[in-house]
Amino acid sequence: MSDYILEMSHISKVYGGIHALNDVSLSLKKGEVLCLCGENGAGKSTLMKILAGVETPTSGEIFIDGKQVHIAKPIDAIHLGISMVHQELVQIEDMSIAENIFIGRYETKNGFIDEKALRSRTLKLMERLNIKFEPDSLVRQYSVAHRQLIEIVKALSHEASIIIFDEPTAALTLEETETLYKIIRQLREEKIAVILISHRMEDIYAVGDRVQVLRDGEVSGEGEVSELSVDDIVRLMVGRQITQQFPEKTNRQGEVLMTVNHLDNDNIYNISFELRKGEILGIGGLVGAGRTELLRAIYGLDHCNGEIKLEGKKIMNRTPMEGLKRGFAFVPEDRKDQGLILEQSILQNMVLSVLKKLSVLNFMNARKENTICNDYIQKLKIRCSGGNMMVRMLSGGNQQKVVLGKCLASEPKVLLLDEPTRGVDVGAKAEIYKIINELASEGMSIIVVSSEMTELLGISDRILVMHEGHLSGELSIEEASEEAIMKLAISH
Ligand SMILES: Nc1ncnc2c1ncn2[C@@H]1O[C@H](COP(=O)(O)OP(=O)(O)OP(=O)(O)O)[C@@H](O)[C@H]1O
Ligand SMILES: [Mg+2]
């Protein structure tokens, strides 16, 4: 018997001439938690999709318990005990938890689905992880975090011995993340092997036994978590040391550009503040505090009462189109809602969709469009074969960068950023911070919502904190600290 439950050996994957993976090997022991890291586009998701039967490798071999296997389809992987918890969860919202878990495998009694058996099997599985959901309740009423747990229960129902997570904590609150850690540790106790893709160092040190790092489709290093420092891992990821995560501040604030007075709707209550020209205003608070809702109201996505003055003139954006025309741009937190058209090219998404709406394009020629597009591809270091590449083919983090590029191409006066670096690797994060700082230096006003305290403290000139829809306080950057923000985030 092999020591390893899984060995992926010399795996390569070529997409139309591009090596997404080049001779990558990976091995995994029973009950081991392996963290797979690397920059955006390094090949992490591709490698795991190959293991889960979603993609087929161009070359290479896979062994389970020392025996070579062929994984051509997702069902092959499931039969071999491999389950993947995708970031974009594939669940049927109008079916119950139990039905989702046992879909296609219902026990029947006299020709009818045996609901009772389904229910008791689901309960039993949930008990193993100490999860207490009602098996008959509809999936639709559960949060992303809870749906992830349902997926894990589903994996257990298939008697998975290897469970893969692709960036599971990206959309979770601190508390939900802790729950997931607990469950991963429980899986390890049960000798289930886990592969965890994550950009967050916290995840690696909280649950990881071993780290493997990919760079440009190749393995750049590997080792025990206990023997690697954050700097070691970062160096393996980006091939250089990142000495400075946050740029020196060069932006200067000018006069007041926007005044928000008594903004109010079902989610936010009586919010008033000012934003200066060239200012980076951070907004902190816990998930659900109304930060996203505030940005949405300003941009024109949600109706609200109150008053907004831009350059002294009263305005109110009733639709995003009005927002866009008045010089606002919004980068939302959820990629799927970001209005990226996956079946179109980077160029079409970045330049055409925005500028056409603004009817600037009439005065532009194709060469100019290309220049703008290439400019942002370079500035944001988007890993692609060129502006004509279809957005669907980009890695998750690179899609995020296209959204940012698209917003910047509209040259807004007020840039609204909601968790701008979620799913983005450490190197690219530093680049994005630099760009934010440069834009502010050029006079753009920026409001940035972030759950990452270091990010908020590192880039903001001033921080507003929200709690349950209210503005609970304001901190100058001198008085701001993690504790001060937290204190305001939990009460008002
Ligand atoms: N269908 C496809 N056609 C062409 N290229 C593709 C396709 N799918 C992925 N790629 C390319 O393969 C490379 C690896 O992508 P992958 O999604 O594995 O990256 P990743 O490491 O998961 O990145 P991220 O951290 O951003 O999620 C990228 O350069 C991507 O553009
Ligand atoms: Mg990925």
Coordinates of C-alpha atoms and ligand atoms in Angstrom, one line a residue:
M1 CA 0.0 0.0 0.0
S2 CA 1.1 3.5 -0.8
D3 CA 1.7 6.0 2.0
Y4 CA -0.4 8.4 0.0
I5 CA -4.1 8.4 -0.6
L6 CA -3.5 10.6 -3.6
E7 CA -0.7 11.2 -6.0
M8 CA -1.0 13.5 -9.0
S9 CA 2.0 12.9 -11.2
H10 CA 3.5 15.2 -13.9
I11 CA 0.2 16.9 -14.7
S12 CA 0.1 19.3 -17.6
K13 CA -2.8 21.3 -19.0
V14 CA -2.6 23.3 -22.2
Y15 CA -5.3 25.7 -23.3
G16 CA -4.8 26.7 -26.9
G17 CA -1.0 27.1 -26.5
I18 CA -1.0 28.4 -23.0
H19 CA 0.4 26.1 -20.3
A20 CA -2.0 26.5 -17.4
L21 CA -0.1 23.7 -15.7
N22 CA 3.3 22.4 -16.5
D23 CA 4.5 19.1 -15.0
V24 CA 2.9 19.5 -11.7
S25 CA 3.0 16.8 -9.1
L26 CA 1.2 16.7 -5.8
S27 CA 0.7 14.1 -3.1
L28 CA -1.5 13.8 -0.1
K29 CA -1.7 11.6 2.9
K30 CA -4.8 10.4 4.7
G31 CA -6.1 12.9 7.2
E32 CA -3.7 15.6 5.9
V33 CA -4.7 19.2 5.3
L34 CA -2.8 20.5 2.3
C35 CA -3.0 24.2 1.4
L36 CA -2.6 25.1 -2.2
C37 CA -1.4 28.6 -2.8
G38 CA -0.2 30.8 -5.6
E39 CA -0.9 34.0 -7.4
N40 CA -4.0 34.6 -9.5
G41 CA -3.8 32.5 -12.6
A42 CA -1.1 30.2 -11.1
G43 CA -3.2 27.1 -11.9
K44 CA -4.7 26.2 -8.5
S45 CA -8.3 25.8 -9.7
T46 CA -7.3 24.1 -12.9
L47 CA -5.3 21.4 -11.0
M48 CA -8.2 20.8 -8.6
K49 CA -10.8 20.7 -11.5
I50 CA -8.7 18.0 -13.0
L51 CA -8.8 16.0 -9.8
A52 CA -12.6 16.5 -9.6
G53 CA -13.2 15.4 -13.2
V54 CA -14.3 18.9 -14.4
E55 CA -11.3 19.3 -16.6
T56 CA -9.1 16.6 -18.2
P57 CA -5.3 16.9 -18.2
T58 CA -3.3 17.2 -21.4
S59 CA -0.9 14.8 -19.9
G60 CA -0.1 13.2 -16.5
E61 CA -1.3 10.5 -14.2
I62 CA -3.4 10.2 -11.1
F63 CA -3.1 7.5 -8.4
I64 CA -5.5 6.8 -5.6
D65 CA -4.1 4.5 -2.8
G66 CA -1.3 3.7 -5.2
K67 CA -3.5 2.5 -8.0
Q68 CA -3.7 4.5 -11.3
V69 CA -7.2 5.9 -12.0
H70 CA -8.9 7.7 -14.9
I71 CA -11.1 10.6 -14.0
A72 CA -13.0 11.7 -17.1
K73 CA -16.1 13.1 -15.5
P74 CA -17.2 14.5 -12.1
I75 CA -19.0 11.2 -11.3
D76 CA -15.8 9.3 -11.7
A77 CA -14.2 11.5 -9.1
I78 CA -17.1 11.0 -6.7
H79 CA -16.9 7.3 -7.1
L80 CA -13.3 7.4 -6.2
G81 CA -14.1 9.4 -3.0
I82 CA -13.1 12.8 -4.3
S83 CA -15.5 15.7 -3.6
M84 CA -15.1 19.4 -4.4
V85 CA -16.8 22.2 -2.7
H86 CA -16.9 24.8 -5.4
Q87 CA -16.9 28.5 -4.6
E88 CA -19.9 29.1 -6.7
L89 CA -22.2 26.6 -5.1
V90 CA -24.3 24.4 -7.3
Q91 CA -27.4 23.8 -5.3
I92 CA -31.1 23.8 -6.1
E93 CA -32.6 26.5 -4.0
D94 CA -36.1 25.2 -4.1
M95 CA -35.3 21.8 -2.8
S96 CA -34.7 20.8 0.7
I97 CA -31.3 20.1 2.3
A98 CA -31.9 16.4 2.3
E99 CA -33.0 16.4 -1.3
N100 CA -30.0 18.4 -2.4
I101 CA -27.7 16.0 -0.6
F102 CA -29.1 12.8 -2.0
I103 CA -30.1 14.2 -5.4
G104 CA -30.3 11.4 -7.9
R105 CA -29.9 8.8 -5.2
Y106 CA -33.2 8.8 -3.5
E107 CA -34.3 5.6 -1.7
T108 CA -37.8 4.7 -2.7
K109 CA -40.6 2.9 -1.0
N110 CA -43.5 1.5 -3.1
G111 CA -42.4 3.8 -5.9
F112 CA -42.3 6.9 -3.8
I113 CA -39.3 8.7 -2.4
D114 CA -38.8 7.5 1.1
E115 CA -38.7 10.9 2.8
K116 CA -38.2 9.4 6.2
A117 CA -35.1 7.5 5.3
L118 CA -33.8 10.6 3.5
R119 CA -34.3 12.7 6.6
S120 CA -32.7 10.3 9.0
R121 CA -29.7 9.7 6.8
T122 CA -29.2 13.5 6.5
L123 CA -29.5 14.0 10.3
K124 CA -27.0 11.3 10.9
L125 CA -24.4 12.9 8.6
M126 CA -25.0 16.3 10.1
E127 CA -24.5 14.9 13.6
R128 CA -21.0 13.8 12.6
L129 CA -20.1 17.5 12.1
N130 CA -22.3 18.8 14.9
I131 CA -24.5 20.8 12.4
K132 CA -28.1 21.4 13.4
F133 CA -30.1 22.2 10.3
E134 CA -33.6 21.0 9.6
P135 CA -33.2 18.5 6.7
D136 CA -36.7 19.4 5.3
S137 CA -36.0 23.1 5.1
L138 CA -35.4 24.7 1.7
V139 CA -31.8 25.5 0.8
R140 CA -32.8 29.0 -0.4
Q141 CA -33.1 30.3 3.2
Y142 CA -29.5 29.5 4.1
S143 CA -26.5 31.8 3.9
V144 CA -23.5 31.1 1.8
A145 CA -21.6 29.8 4.8
H146 CA -24.4 27.4 5.7
R147 CA -24.7 26.2 2.1
Q148 CA -21.0 25.4 2.2
L149 CA -21.6 23.2 5.2
I150 CA -24.4 21.5 3.4
E151 CA -22.0 20.8 0.6
I152 CA -19.6 19.3 3.1
V153 CA -22.4 17.0 4.4
K154 CA -23.0 16.0 0.8
A155 CA -19.4 15.1 0.4
L156 CA -19.6 12.9 3.5
S157 CA -22.7 11.3 2.1
H158 CA -20.6 10.2 -0.9
E159 CA -18.1 8.8 1.6
A160 CA -15.5 11.1 0.4
S161 CA -11.9 10.5 1.5
I162 CA -10.6 13.6 -0.2
I163 CA -12.4 16.9 0.0
I164 CA -11.3 19.9 -2.0
F165 CA -12.2 23.5 -1.0
D166 CA -11.7 26.3 -3.6
E167 CA -11.3 29.6 -1.7
P168 CA -14.0 28.7 0.9
T169 CA -13.4 31.5 3.3
A170 CA -13.4 34.4 0.8
A171 CA -17.1 35.2 1.5
L172 CA -17.3 34.2 5.1
T173 CA -17.5 36.3 8.3
L174 CA -14.9 35.7 11.0
E175 CA -17.3 33.6 13.0
E176 CA -18.3 31.5 10.0
T177 CA -14.6 31.0 9.1
E178 CA -14.0 29.7 12.7
T179 CA -16.8 27.2 12.2
L180 CA -15.3 26.0 8.9
Y181 CA -11.9 25.6 10.6
K182 CA -13.5 23.5 13.3
I183 CA -15.1 21.3 10.7
I184 CA -11.9 20.9 8.7
R185 CA -10.2 19.8 11.9
Q186 CA -13.0 17.3 12.5
L187 CA -12.6 15.9 9.0
R188 CA -8.9 15.5 9.7
E189 CA -9.8 13.5 12.9
E190 CA -11.9 11.2 10.7
K191 CA -8.8 10.7 8.5
I192 CA -10.3 12.5 5.6
A193 CA -7.7 14.4 3.5
V194 CA -8.4 18.0 2.7
I195 CA -7.0 20.3 -0.1
L196 CA -7.6 23.9 0.6
I197 CA -7.1 26.7 -1.9
S198 CA -6.8 30.0 -0.2
H199 CA -5.2 33.5 -0.6
R200 CA -5.5 34.0 3.2
M201 CA -2.4 33.3 5.3
E202 CA -4.7 33.0 8.4
D203 CA -6.3 29.9 6.8
I204 CA -3.0 28.3 6.2
Y205 CA -1.8 28.7 9.7
A206 CA -5.2 27.9 11.3
V207 CA -5.7 24.5 9.7
G208 CA -2.9 23.6 7.3
D209 CA -0.4 20.8 7.8
R210 CA 1.5 21.3 4.6
V211 CA 1.6 24.0 1.9
Q212 CA 2.3 23.6 -1.8
V213 CA 2.8 26.7 -3.9
L214 CA 2.2 27.1 -7.6
R215 CA 3.7 29.8 -9.7
D216 CA 3.0 30.2 -13.4
G217 CA 1.6 26.7 -13.7
E218 CA 4.6 25.0 -12.0
V219 CA 5.4 24.0 -8.4
S220 CA 7.6 26.6 -6.9
G221 CA 7.9 25.0 -3.5
E222 CA 6.4 22.9 -0.8
G223 CA 6.8 22.3 2.9
E224 CA 5.4 21.8 6.4
V225 CA 3.3 24.8 7.6
S226 CA 5.2 24.7 10.9
E227 CA 8.5 25.2 9.1
L228 CA 7.4 28.1 6.8
S229 CA 7.0 31.7 7.6
V230 CA 4.5 34.1 5.9
D231 CA 7.5 35.6 4.1
D232 CA 8.6 32.2 2.9
I233 CA 5.2 31.5 1.4
V234 CA 4.9 34.9 -0.2
R235 CA 8.3 34.6 -1.7
L236 CA 7.4 31.2 -3.2
M237 CA 4.2 32.7 -4.6
V238 CA 5.5 35.9 -6.2
G239 CA 9.1 35.0 -6.7
R240 CA 10.3 38.1 -4.9
Q241 CA 9.9 39.7 -1.5
I242 CA 7.1 42.1 -1.0
T243 CA 8.7 44.7 1.2
Q244 CA 5.9 47.1 1.2
Q245 CA 2.3 46.1 1.2
F246 CA 1.0 49.6 1.4
P247 CA 2.3 52.6 -0.6
E248 CA 3.6 55.8 0.9
K249 CA 0.7 58.2 0.9
T250 CA 1.1 60.8 -1.7
N251 CA -2.5 62.0 -2.0
R252 CA -3.6 65.4 -0.8
Q253 CA -7.2 66.2 0.0
G254 CA -8.8 69.2 -1.6
E255 CA -12.2 70.8 -1.1
V256 CA -15.4 68.9 -0.3
L257 CA -16.6 67.1 -3.4
M258 CA -19.6 65.3 -2.1
T259 CA -21.9 65.8 0.8
V260 CA -24.3 63.1 1.9
N261 CA -27.2 64.2 4.1
H262 CA -29.6 62.0 6.0
L263 CA -29.4 59.0 3.6
D264 CA -32.1 56.6 4.6
N265 CA -33.8 53.5 3.4
D266 CA -34.7 50.0 4.7
N267 CA -31.1 49.1 5.4
I268 CA -29.3 52.3 6.3
Y269 CA -30.5 55.0 8.7
N270 CA -29.8 58.7 8.5
I271 CA -26.3 58.6 7.2
S272 CA -24.5 61.9 6.7
F273 CA -20.8 62.5 5.8
E274 CA -18.6 64.5 3.6
L275 CA -16.0 63.3 1.0
R276 CA -13.2 65.5 -0.2
K277 CA -11.5 65.6 -3.5
G278 CA -8.5 63.2 -3.5
E279 CA -9.6 61.6 -0.3
I280 CA -9.6 57.8 0.4
L281 CA -12.5 57.2 2.8
G282 CA -12.6 53.8 4.4
I283 CA -15.7 52.2 5.7
G284 CA -15.4 49.6 8.4
G285 CA -17.9 47.4 10.2
L286 CA -19.0 43.8 10.5
V287 CA -20.7 41.9 7.7
G288 CA -24.3 43.0 7.6
A289 CA -23.6 46.5 9.0
G290 CA -25.0 48.1 5.9
R291 CA -21.8 49.1 4.3
T292 CA -22.6 47.6 0.9
E293 CA -26.1 49.0 1.1
L294 CA -24.7 52.5 1.6
L295 CA -22.6 52.2 -1.6
R296 CA -25.5 50.8 -3.5
A297 CA -27.7 53.7 -2.4
I298 CA -25.1 56.3 -3.4
Y299 CA -24.6 54.6 -6.8
G300 CA -28.3 54.4 -7.6
L301 CA -28.8 50.6 -7.2
D302 CA -31.2 51.0 -4.2
H303 CA -33.8 53.6 -3.7
C304 CA -33.2 56.0 -0.8
N305 CA -34.3 59.2 0.8
G306 CA -32.1 62.1 1.8
E307 CA -29.8 64.3 -0.2
I308 CA -26.5 64.1 -2.0
K309 CA -24.6 67.2 -3.2
L310 CA -21.9 66.7 -5.8
E311 CA -19.7 69.8 -6.4
G312 CA -22.4 71.8 -4.7
K313 CA -25.2 70.6 -6.9
K314 CA -28.1 68.5 -5.5
I315 CA -28.2 65.1 -7.1
M316 CA -29.7 61.7 -6.5
N317 CA -28.9 58.7 -8.5
R318 CA -32.0 56.7 -9.1
T319 CA -30.4 54.2 -11.4
P320 CA -26.8 53.0 -11.9
M321 CA -26.9 54.6 -15.3
E322 CA -27.5 58.0 -13.7
G323 CA -24.7 57.2 -11.3
L324 CA -22.3 56.3 -14.1
K325 CA -23.2 59.5 -16.1
R326 CA -22.6 61.7 -13.1
G327 CA -19.1 60.3 -12.6
F328 CA -19.6 57.5 -10.1
A329 CA -18.2 54.0 -10.5
F330 CA -19.0 51.0 -8.4
V331 CA -17.0 47.8 -7.9
P332 CA -19.3 45.4 -6.1
E333 CA -18.2 42.6 -3.8
D334 CA -19.8 39.7 -5.6
R335 CA -18.1 38.8 -8.9
K336 CA -21.1 37.1 -10.3
D337 CA -23.2 40.3 -10.0
Q338 CA -20.5 42.5 -11.3
G339 CA -21.9 42.8 -14.7
L340 CA -19.0 41.0 -16.3
I341 CA -20.2 39.3 -19.5
L342 CA -18.3 36.1 -19.3
E343 CA -18.8 35.2 -23.0
Q344 CA -17.2 38.4 -24.1
S345 CA -13.6 39.5 -24.3
I346 CA -11.7 41.6 -21.8
L347 CA -11.7 44.5 -24.3
Q348 CA -15.5 44.3 -24.8
N349 CA -16.1 44.2 -21.0
M350 CA -13.6 46.8 -20.1
V351 CA -13.9 49.4 -22.8
L352 CA -17.0 48.9 -24.9
S353 CA -19.6 48.3 -22.2
V354 CA -18.7 51.3 -20.2
L355 CA -17.7 53.8 -22.7
K356 CA -20.5 53.1 -25.1
K357 CA -23.0 53.9 -22.4
L358 CA -21.2 57.2 -21.7
S359 CA -21.2 57.8 -25.5
V360 CA -17.6 58.7 -25.4
L361 CA -16.9 56.0 -27.8
N362 CA -18.3 57.8 -30.8
F363 CA -15.1 59.9 -30.6
M364 CA -12.8 57.0 -30.2
N365 CA -11.2 54.7 -32.7
A366 CA -10.3 51.0 -32.3
R367 CA -6.7 51.8 -31.7
K368 CA -7.5 54.0 -28.8
E369 CA -9.8 51.3 -27.3
N370 CA -7.0 48.8 -27.6
T371 CA -4.6 51.2 -25.9
I372 CA -6.9 51.8 -23.0
C373 CA -7.5 48.1 -22.6
N374 CA -3.8 47.1 -22.8
D375 CA -3.0 49.9 -20.4
Y376 CA -5.2 48.4 -17.7
I377 CA -4.1 44.9 -18.4
Q378 CA -0.6 46.1 -17.7
K379 CA -1.4 48.3 -14.8
L380 CA -3.4 45.7 -13.1
K381 CA -1.2 42.8 -14.2
I382 CA -4.1 40.8 -15.6
R383 CA -2.8 37.4 -16.6
C384 CA -4.1 36.8 -20.0
S385 CA -3.1 36.2 -23.6
G386 CA -4.4 39.7 -24.6
G387 CA -7.4 41.9 -24.7
N388 CA -9.3 39.5 -26.9
M389 CA -9.3 36.7 -24.4
M390 CA -12.7 35.7 -23.2
V391 CA -13.4 36.7 -19.6
R392 CA -14.7 33.2 -18.9
M393 CA -11.2 31.8 -19.4
L394 CA -9.6 34.0 -16.8
S395 CA -8.9 32.8 -13.3
G396 CA -11.1 34.1 -10.5
G397 CA -8.8 36.8 -9.3
N398 CA -8.1 38.0 -12.8
Q399 CA -11.8 38.4 -13.5
Q400 CA -11.9 40.6 -10.4
K401 CA -9.2 42.8 -11.9
V402 CA -11.1 43.2 -15.1
V403 CA -14.0 44.6 -13.1
L404 CA -11.7 47.1 -11.5
G405 CA -10.2 48.0 -14.9
K406 CA -13.7 48.5 -16.3
C407 CA -14.6 50.9 -13.6
L408 CA -11.4 52.9 -13.9
A409 CA -11.9 53.1 -17.7
S410 CA -14.9 55.3 -17.1
E411 CA -12.6 57.8 -15.3
P412 CA -15.0 58.4 -12.4
K413 CA -14.9 61.3 -10.0
V414 CA -16.1 59.1 -7.1
L415 CA -15.0 55.5 -7.1
L416 CA -17.0 53.2 -4.8
L417 CA -15.1 50.0 -3.9
D418 CA -16.7 47.1 -2.1
E419 CA -14.0 44.6 -0.8
P420 CA -11.8 45.4 -3.8
T421 CA -9.1 42.8 -3.0
R422 CA -11.3 39.8 -2.2
G423 CA -9.9 36.7 -4.0
V424 CA -6.8 38.7 -5.2
D425 CA -3.3 37.4 -4.4
V426 CA -0.9 39.3 -2.2
G427 CA 1.3 40.6 -5.0
A428 CA -1.7 42.0 -6.9
K429 CA -3.1 43.4 -3.7
A430 CA -0.1 45.6 -3.3
E431 CA -0.5 46.7 -6.9
I432 CA -4.1 47.6 -6.3
Y433 CA -3.3 49.6 -3.2
K434 CA -0.7 51.5 -5.2
I435 CA -3.2 52.2 -8.0
I436 CA -5.8 53.4 -5.4
N437 CA -3.3 55.8 -3.9
E438 CA -2.2 57.1 -7.4
L439 CA -5.8 57.7 -8.4
A440 CA -6.4 59.7 -5.2
S441 CA -3.2 61.7 -5.9
E442 CA -4.7 62.6 -9.3
G443 CA -7.8 63.9 -7.5
M444 CA -10.2 61.0 -7.6
S445 CA -12.3 60.6 -4.5
I446 CA -12.5 57.0 -3.3
I447 CA -14.8 55.2 -0.8
V448 CA -13.6 51.8 0.1
V449 CA -15.5 49.2 2.1
S450 CA -13.3 46.5 3.6
S451 CA -13.5 43.8 6.2
E452 CA -9.8 43.5 6.3
M453 CA -8.6 45.7 9.1
T454 CA -5.0 46.0 7.9
E455 CA -6.3 47.0 4.5
L456 CA -8.6 49.7 5.9
L457 CA -5.9 51.1 8.1
G458 CA -3.3 50.8 5.4
I459 CA -5.0 52.8 2.7
S460 CA -7.6 55.1 4.2
D461 CA -7.2 58.8 5.1
R462 CA -10.2 58.6 7.4
I463 CA -12.4 55.8 8.5
L464 CA -16.2 55.7 9.1
V465 CA -17.6 52.8 11.0
M466 CA -21.1 51.3 10.6
H467 CA -23.2 49.2 12.9
E468 CA -26.6 47.8 12.1
G469 CA -27.3 50.4 9.4
H470 CA -26.1 53.4 11.5
L471 CA -23.0 55.4 11.3
S472 CA -21.4 54.6 14.7
G473 CA -18.4 56.8 14.5
E474 CA -15.6 58.4 12.6
L475 CA -11.9 58.0 13.1
S476 CA -9.0 60.1 11.7
I477 CA -6.2 57.8 10.5
E478 CA -4.1 58.9 13.5
E479 CA -6.7 57.7 16.1
A480 CA -7.7 54.6 14.1
S481 CA -6.6 51.2 15.3
E482 CA -8.1 47.7 15.0
E483 CA -9.5 48.0 18.5
A484 CA -11.0 51.4 17.9
I485 CA -12.7 50.2 14.7
M486 CA -14.0 47.0 16.4
K487 CA -15.4 49.0 19.4
L488 CA -17.4 51.1 17.0
A489 CA -18.4 48.1 14.9
I490 CA -20.2 46.4 17.7
S491 CA -22.2 49.3 19.0
H492 CA -23.5 52.7 18.2
Ligands
LIG1 N1 -11.0 27.5 -20.5 C1 -9.8 28.1 -20.5 N2 -9.2 28.5 -21.6 C2 -8.1 29.2 -21.7 N3 -7.3 29.4 -20.6 C3 -7.8 29.0 -19.4 C4 -9.1 28.3 -19.3 N4 -9.3 28.1 -18.0 C5 -8.2 28.6 -17.3 N5 -7.3 29.1 -18.1 C6 -6.1 29.8 -17.8 O1 -5.3 28.9 -17.0 C7 -4.6 29.7 -16.0 C8 -4.8 29.1 -14.6 O2 -6.1 29.4 -14.2 P1 -6.7 29.0 -12.8 O3 -8.1 29.3 -12.8 O4 -6.3 27.6 -12.5 O5 -5.9 30.0 -11.7 P2 -6.0 30.1 -10.2 O6 -4.6 29.7 -9.6 O7 -7.1 29.3 -9.6 O8 -6.2 31.6 -9.9 P3 -7.1 32.5 -8.9 O9 -6.4 32.6 -7.6 O10 -7.3 33.8 -9.6 O11 -8.4 31.8 -8.8 C9 -5.0 31.1 -16.2 O12 -4.0 31.8 -16.9 C10 -6.3 31.0 -17.0 O13 -6.4 32.2 -17.7
MG2 MG -9.0 29.9 -8.8

